[in-house]
Short mmCIF file of C-alpha atoms in Angstrom, two decimals:
data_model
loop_
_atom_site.label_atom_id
_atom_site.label_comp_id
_atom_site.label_asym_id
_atom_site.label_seq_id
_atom_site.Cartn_x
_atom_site.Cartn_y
_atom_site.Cartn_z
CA UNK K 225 0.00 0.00 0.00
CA UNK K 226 1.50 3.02 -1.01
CA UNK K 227 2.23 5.82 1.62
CA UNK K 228 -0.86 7.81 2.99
CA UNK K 229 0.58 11.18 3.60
CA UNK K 230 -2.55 12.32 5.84
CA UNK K 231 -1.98 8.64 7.63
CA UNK K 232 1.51 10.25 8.19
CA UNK K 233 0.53 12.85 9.59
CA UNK K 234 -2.05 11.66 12.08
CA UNK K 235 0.67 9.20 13.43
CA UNK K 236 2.93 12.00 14.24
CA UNK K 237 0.39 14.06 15.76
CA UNK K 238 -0.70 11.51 17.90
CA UNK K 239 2.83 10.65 18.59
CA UNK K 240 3.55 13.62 20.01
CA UNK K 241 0.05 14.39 22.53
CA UNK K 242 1.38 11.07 23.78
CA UNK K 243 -0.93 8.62 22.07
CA UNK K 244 1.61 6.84 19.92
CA UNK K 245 0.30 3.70 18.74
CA UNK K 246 -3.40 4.81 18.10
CA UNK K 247 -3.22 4.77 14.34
CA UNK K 248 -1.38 1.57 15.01
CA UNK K 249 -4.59 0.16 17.03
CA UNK K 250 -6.96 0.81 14.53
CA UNK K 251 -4.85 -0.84 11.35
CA UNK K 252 -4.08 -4.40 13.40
CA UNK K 253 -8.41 -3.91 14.03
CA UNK K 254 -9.10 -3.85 10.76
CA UNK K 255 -6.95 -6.82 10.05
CA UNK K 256 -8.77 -9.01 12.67
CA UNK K 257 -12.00 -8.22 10.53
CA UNK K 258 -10.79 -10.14 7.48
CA UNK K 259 -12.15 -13.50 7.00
CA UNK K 260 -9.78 -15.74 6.51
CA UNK K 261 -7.11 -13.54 8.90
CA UNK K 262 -4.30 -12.09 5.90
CA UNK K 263 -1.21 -14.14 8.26
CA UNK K 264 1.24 -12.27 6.45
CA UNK K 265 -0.04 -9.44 6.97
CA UNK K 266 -0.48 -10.26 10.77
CA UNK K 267 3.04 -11.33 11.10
CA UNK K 268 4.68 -8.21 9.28
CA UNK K 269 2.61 -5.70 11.66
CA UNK K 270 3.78 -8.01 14.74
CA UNK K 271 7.45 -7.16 13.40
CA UNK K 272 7.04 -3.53 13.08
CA UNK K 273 4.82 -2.97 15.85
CA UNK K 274 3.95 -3.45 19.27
CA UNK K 275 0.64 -5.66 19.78
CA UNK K 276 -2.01 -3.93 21.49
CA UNK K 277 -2.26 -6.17 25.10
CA UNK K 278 -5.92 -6.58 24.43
CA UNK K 279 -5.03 -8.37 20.93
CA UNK K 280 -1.93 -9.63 21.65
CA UNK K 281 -2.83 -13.26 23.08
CA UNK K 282 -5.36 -13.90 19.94
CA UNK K 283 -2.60 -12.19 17.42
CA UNK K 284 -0.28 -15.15 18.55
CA UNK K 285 -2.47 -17.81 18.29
CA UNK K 286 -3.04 -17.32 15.10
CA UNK K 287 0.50 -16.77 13.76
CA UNK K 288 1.05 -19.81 16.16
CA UNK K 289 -1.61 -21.79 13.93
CA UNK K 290 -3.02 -22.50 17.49
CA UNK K 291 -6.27 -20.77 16.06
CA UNK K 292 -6.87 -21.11 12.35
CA UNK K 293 -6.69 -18.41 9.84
CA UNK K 294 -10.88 -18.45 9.66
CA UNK K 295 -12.64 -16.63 12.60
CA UNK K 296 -15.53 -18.45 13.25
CA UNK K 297 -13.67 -22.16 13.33
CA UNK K 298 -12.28 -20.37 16.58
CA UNK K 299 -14.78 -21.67 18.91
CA UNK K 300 -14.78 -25.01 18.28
CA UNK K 301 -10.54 -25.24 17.61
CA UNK K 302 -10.06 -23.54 20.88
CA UNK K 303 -11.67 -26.49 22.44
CA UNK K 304 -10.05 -28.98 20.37
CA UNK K 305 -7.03 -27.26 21.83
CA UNK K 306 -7.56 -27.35 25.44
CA UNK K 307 -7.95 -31.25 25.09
CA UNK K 308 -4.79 -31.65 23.06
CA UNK K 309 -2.93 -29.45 25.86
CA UNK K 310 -4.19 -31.88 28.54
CA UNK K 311 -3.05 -34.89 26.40
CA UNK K 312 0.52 -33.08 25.83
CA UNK K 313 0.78 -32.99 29.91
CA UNK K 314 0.11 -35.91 30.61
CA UNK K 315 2.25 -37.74 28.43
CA UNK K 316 5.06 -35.38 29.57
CA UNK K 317 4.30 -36.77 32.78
CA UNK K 318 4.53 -40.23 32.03
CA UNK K 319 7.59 -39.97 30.17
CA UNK K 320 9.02 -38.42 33.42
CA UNK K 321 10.24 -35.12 31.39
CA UNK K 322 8.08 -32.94 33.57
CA UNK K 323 6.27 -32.97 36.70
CA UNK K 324 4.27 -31.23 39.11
CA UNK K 325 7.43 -28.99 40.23
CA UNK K 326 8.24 -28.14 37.20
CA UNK K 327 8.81 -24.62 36.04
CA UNK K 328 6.01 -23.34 33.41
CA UNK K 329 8.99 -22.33 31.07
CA UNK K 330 10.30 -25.56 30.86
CA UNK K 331 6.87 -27.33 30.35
CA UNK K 332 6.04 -24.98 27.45
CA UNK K 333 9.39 -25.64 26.14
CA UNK K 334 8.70 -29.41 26.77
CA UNK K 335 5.42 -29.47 25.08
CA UNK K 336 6.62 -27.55 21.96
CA UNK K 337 9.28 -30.06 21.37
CA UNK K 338 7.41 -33.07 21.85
CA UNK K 339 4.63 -31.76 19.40
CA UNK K 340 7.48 -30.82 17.00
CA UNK K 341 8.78 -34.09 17.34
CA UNK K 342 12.05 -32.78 18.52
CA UNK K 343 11.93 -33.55 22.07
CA UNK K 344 16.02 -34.55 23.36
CA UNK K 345 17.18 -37.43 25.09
CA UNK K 346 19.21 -34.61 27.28
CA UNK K 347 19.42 -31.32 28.02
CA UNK K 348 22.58 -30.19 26.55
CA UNK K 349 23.50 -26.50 26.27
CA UNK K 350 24.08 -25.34 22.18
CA UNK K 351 27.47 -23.52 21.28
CA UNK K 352 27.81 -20.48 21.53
CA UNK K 353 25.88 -18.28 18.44
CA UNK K 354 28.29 -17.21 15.87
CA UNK K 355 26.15 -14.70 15.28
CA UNK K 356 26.18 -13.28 18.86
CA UNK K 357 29.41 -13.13 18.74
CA UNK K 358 29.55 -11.05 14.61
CA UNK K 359 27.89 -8.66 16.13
CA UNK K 360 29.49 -8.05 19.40
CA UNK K 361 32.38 -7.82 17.53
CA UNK K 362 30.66 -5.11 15.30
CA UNK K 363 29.57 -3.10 18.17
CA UNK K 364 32.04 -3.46 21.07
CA UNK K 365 34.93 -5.51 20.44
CA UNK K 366 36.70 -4.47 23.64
CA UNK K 367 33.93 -6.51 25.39
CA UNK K 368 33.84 -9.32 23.16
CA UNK K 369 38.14 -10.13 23.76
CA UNK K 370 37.30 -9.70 27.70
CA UNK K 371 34.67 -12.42 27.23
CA UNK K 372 36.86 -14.14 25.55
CA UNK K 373 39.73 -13.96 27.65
CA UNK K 374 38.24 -14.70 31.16
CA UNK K 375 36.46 -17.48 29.17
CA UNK K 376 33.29 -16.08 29.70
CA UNK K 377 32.02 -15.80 26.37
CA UNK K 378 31.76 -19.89 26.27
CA UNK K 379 29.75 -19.96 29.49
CA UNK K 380 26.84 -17.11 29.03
CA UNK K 381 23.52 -18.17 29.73
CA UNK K 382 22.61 -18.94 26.30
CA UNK K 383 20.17 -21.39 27.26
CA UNK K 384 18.17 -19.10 29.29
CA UNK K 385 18.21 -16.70 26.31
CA UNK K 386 17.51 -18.61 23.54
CA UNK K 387 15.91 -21.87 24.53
CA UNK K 388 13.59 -20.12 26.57
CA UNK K 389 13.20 -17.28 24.64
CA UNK K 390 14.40 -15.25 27.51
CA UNK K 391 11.77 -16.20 29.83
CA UNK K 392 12.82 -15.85 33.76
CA UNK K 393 15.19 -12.83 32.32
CA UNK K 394 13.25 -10.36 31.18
CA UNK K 395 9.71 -9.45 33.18
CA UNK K 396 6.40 -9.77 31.76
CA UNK K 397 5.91 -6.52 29.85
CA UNK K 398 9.16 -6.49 28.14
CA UNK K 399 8.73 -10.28 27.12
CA UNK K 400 5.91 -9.64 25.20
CA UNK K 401 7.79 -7.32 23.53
CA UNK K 402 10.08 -9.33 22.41
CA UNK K 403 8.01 -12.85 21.86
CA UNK K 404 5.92 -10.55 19.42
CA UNK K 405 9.16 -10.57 16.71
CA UNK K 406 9.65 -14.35 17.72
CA UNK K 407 6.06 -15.38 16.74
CA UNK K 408 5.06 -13.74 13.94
CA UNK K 409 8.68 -15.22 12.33
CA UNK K 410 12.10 -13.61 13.26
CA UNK K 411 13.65 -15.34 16.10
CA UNK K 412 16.85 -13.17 15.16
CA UNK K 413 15.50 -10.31 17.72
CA UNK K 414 17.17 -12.89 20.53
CA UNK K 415 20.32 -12.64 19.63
CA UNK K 416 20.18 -8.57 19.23
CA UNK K 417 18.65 -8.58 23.02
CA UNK K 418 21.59 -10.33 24.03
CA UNK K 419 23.55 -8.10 22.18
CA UNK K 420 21.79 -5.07 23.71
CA UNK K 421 21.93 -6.61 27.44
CA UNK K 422 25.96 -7.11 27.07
CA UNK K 423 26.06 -3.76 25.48
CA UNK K 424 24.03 -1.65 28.29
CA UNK K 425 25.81 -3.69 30.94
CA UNK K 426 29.27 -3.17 28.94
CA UNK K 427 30.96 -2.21 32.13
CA UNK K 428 29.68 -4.07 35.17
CA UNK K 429 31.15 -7.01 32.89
CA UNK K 430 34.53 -5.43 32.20
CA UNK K 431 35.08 -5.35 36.15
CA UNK K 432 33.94 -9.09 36.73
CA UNK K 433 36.51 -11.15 35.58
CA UNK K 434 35.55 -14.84 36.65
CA UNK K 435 33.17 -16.42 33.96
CA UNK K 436 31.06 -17.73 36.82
CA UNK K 437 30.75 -13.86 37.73
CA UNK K 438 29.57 -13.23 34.73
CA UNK K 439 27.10 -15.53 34.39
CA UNK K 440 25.48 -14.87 37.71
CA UNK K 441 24.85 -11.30 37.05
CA UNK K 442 23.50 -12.25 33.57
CA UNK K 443 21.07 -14.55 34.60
CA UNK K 444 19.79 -12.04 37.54
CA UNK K 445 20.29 -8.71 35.16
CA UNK K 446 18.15 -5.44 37.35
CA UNK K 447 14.80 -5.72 35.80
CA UNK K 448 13.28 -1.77 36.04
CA UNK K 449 16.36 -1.44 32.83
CA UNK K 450 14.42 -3.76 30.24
CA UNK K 451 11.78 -1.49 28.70
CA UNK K 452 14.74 0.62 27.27
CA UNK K 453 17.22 -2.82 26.56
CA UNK K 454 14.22 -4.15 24.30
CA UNK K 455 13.59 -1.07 22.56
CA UNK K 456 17.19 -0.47 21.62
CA UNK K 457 17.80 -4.37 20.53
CA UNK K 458 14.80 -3.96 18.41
CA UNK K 459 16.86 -0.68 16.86
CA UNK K 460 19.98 -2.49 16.44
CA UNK K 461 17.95 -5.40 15.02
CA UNK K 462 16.24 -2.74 12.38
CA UNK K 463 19.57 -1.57 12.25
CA UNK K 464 21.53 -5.03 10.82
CA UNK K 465 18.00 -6.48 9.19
CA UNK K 466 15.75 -3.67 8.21
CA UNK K 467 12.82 -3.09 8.46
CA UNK K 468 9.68 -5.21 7.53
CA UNK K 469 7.63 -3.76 4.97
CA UNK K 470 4.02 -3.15 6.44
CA UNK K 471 1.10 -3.52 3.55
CA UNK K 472 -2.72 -3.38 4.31
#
């Protein structure tokens, strides 16, 4: 859709009275009215945009194919989904990968695995990302050789950050933020908020120099920070990406 220049200048306006996002509100609402649901068109306003908190849940289920792309199947598929999610438990239970002290992170992780049919026989932790690492190196190389050198880099909490998705790390609001890229298609955005959280806490790392320092403040990183970390990974991912191209 080519650029509407009064559009334009509505979002700025309400931009600056302090109601950014309102022109954003209305577009994802008129998407939710199309029957079937344009996914494409879902996912690339997920990428550029927040999600309103009031669509967000349904948004995802539908990129998730949890709900199909046709609005009134919802009903009945939502049910059909509550009984597959009790079937997914329990067999999680019986296999002994989960029980009932289990964390909900690691259930969810559990569940998606086994219905991806790529649940492990253990629980090792993947290599570090070379990409992690490309881009450190881009940004601050200084931090990237002390990581290296104190042997750090190897022992980050990658699992925490991308097997989970950064779940137990980051709080709720700036989660969403974040599992909205992930969702609607571009898991990349985890490696630039890893990026972002070295980069912010550049140096409180530079004095630490034990890896198992390191990783202990990583895994515990002060939470009132995050709203700004997110926002500035999802700039540096814009940044080394681009930017999704939004049509209605």
């Amino acid at each position: 859709m080519a650029d509407d220049p009064q559009r334009n200048f509505r979002s700025t306006y309400y931009e600056k009275v302090g109601f950014r996002g309102v022109e954003e509100k209305k577009s994802l609402e008129i998407l939710l009215k199309d029957n079937p649901l344009d996914l494409e068109k879902l996912s690339t306003f997920s990428q550029r945009f927040p999600l309103p908190s009031m669509y967000r849940v349904h948004v995802w289920k539908v990129l998730l194919g949890i709900l199909p792309p046709h609005s009134d199947s919802h009903t009945l598929v939502g049910s059909y989904r509550k009984d597959q999610y009790q079937d997914i438990m329990e067999a999680l239970e019986v296999m002994r990968f989960i029980n009932s002290s289990t964390s909900s992170t690691h259930v969810y992780l559990r569940m998606f695995q086994l219905e991806s049919q790529v649940l492990p026989r253990c629980s090792e932790i993947s290599p570090p990302p070379k990409s992690l690492e490309h881009y450190l190196s881009q940004e601050e190389p200084g931090l990237l050789s002390h990581l290296k050198n104190t042997g750090a880099l190897a022992q980050l909490p990658y699992s925490l950050w991308f097997r989970r998705c950064f779940a137990g790390c980051l709080p709720e609001s700036s989660l969403q933020r974040v599992w909205d890229k992930v969702i609607s298609g571009s898991c990349k955005i985890l490696v630039f908020v890893a990026l972002e959280i070295l980069l912010s806490y550049k140096i409180m790392l530079l004095g630490i120099s034990r890896p198992e320092g390191v990783v202990k403040f990583l895994c515990n990183i002060p939470q009132e920070n995050t709203d700004v970390i997110v926002t500035k990974a999802i700039d540096l991912w814009h940044k080394y990406c681009g930017t999704p191209i939004h049509a209605m």
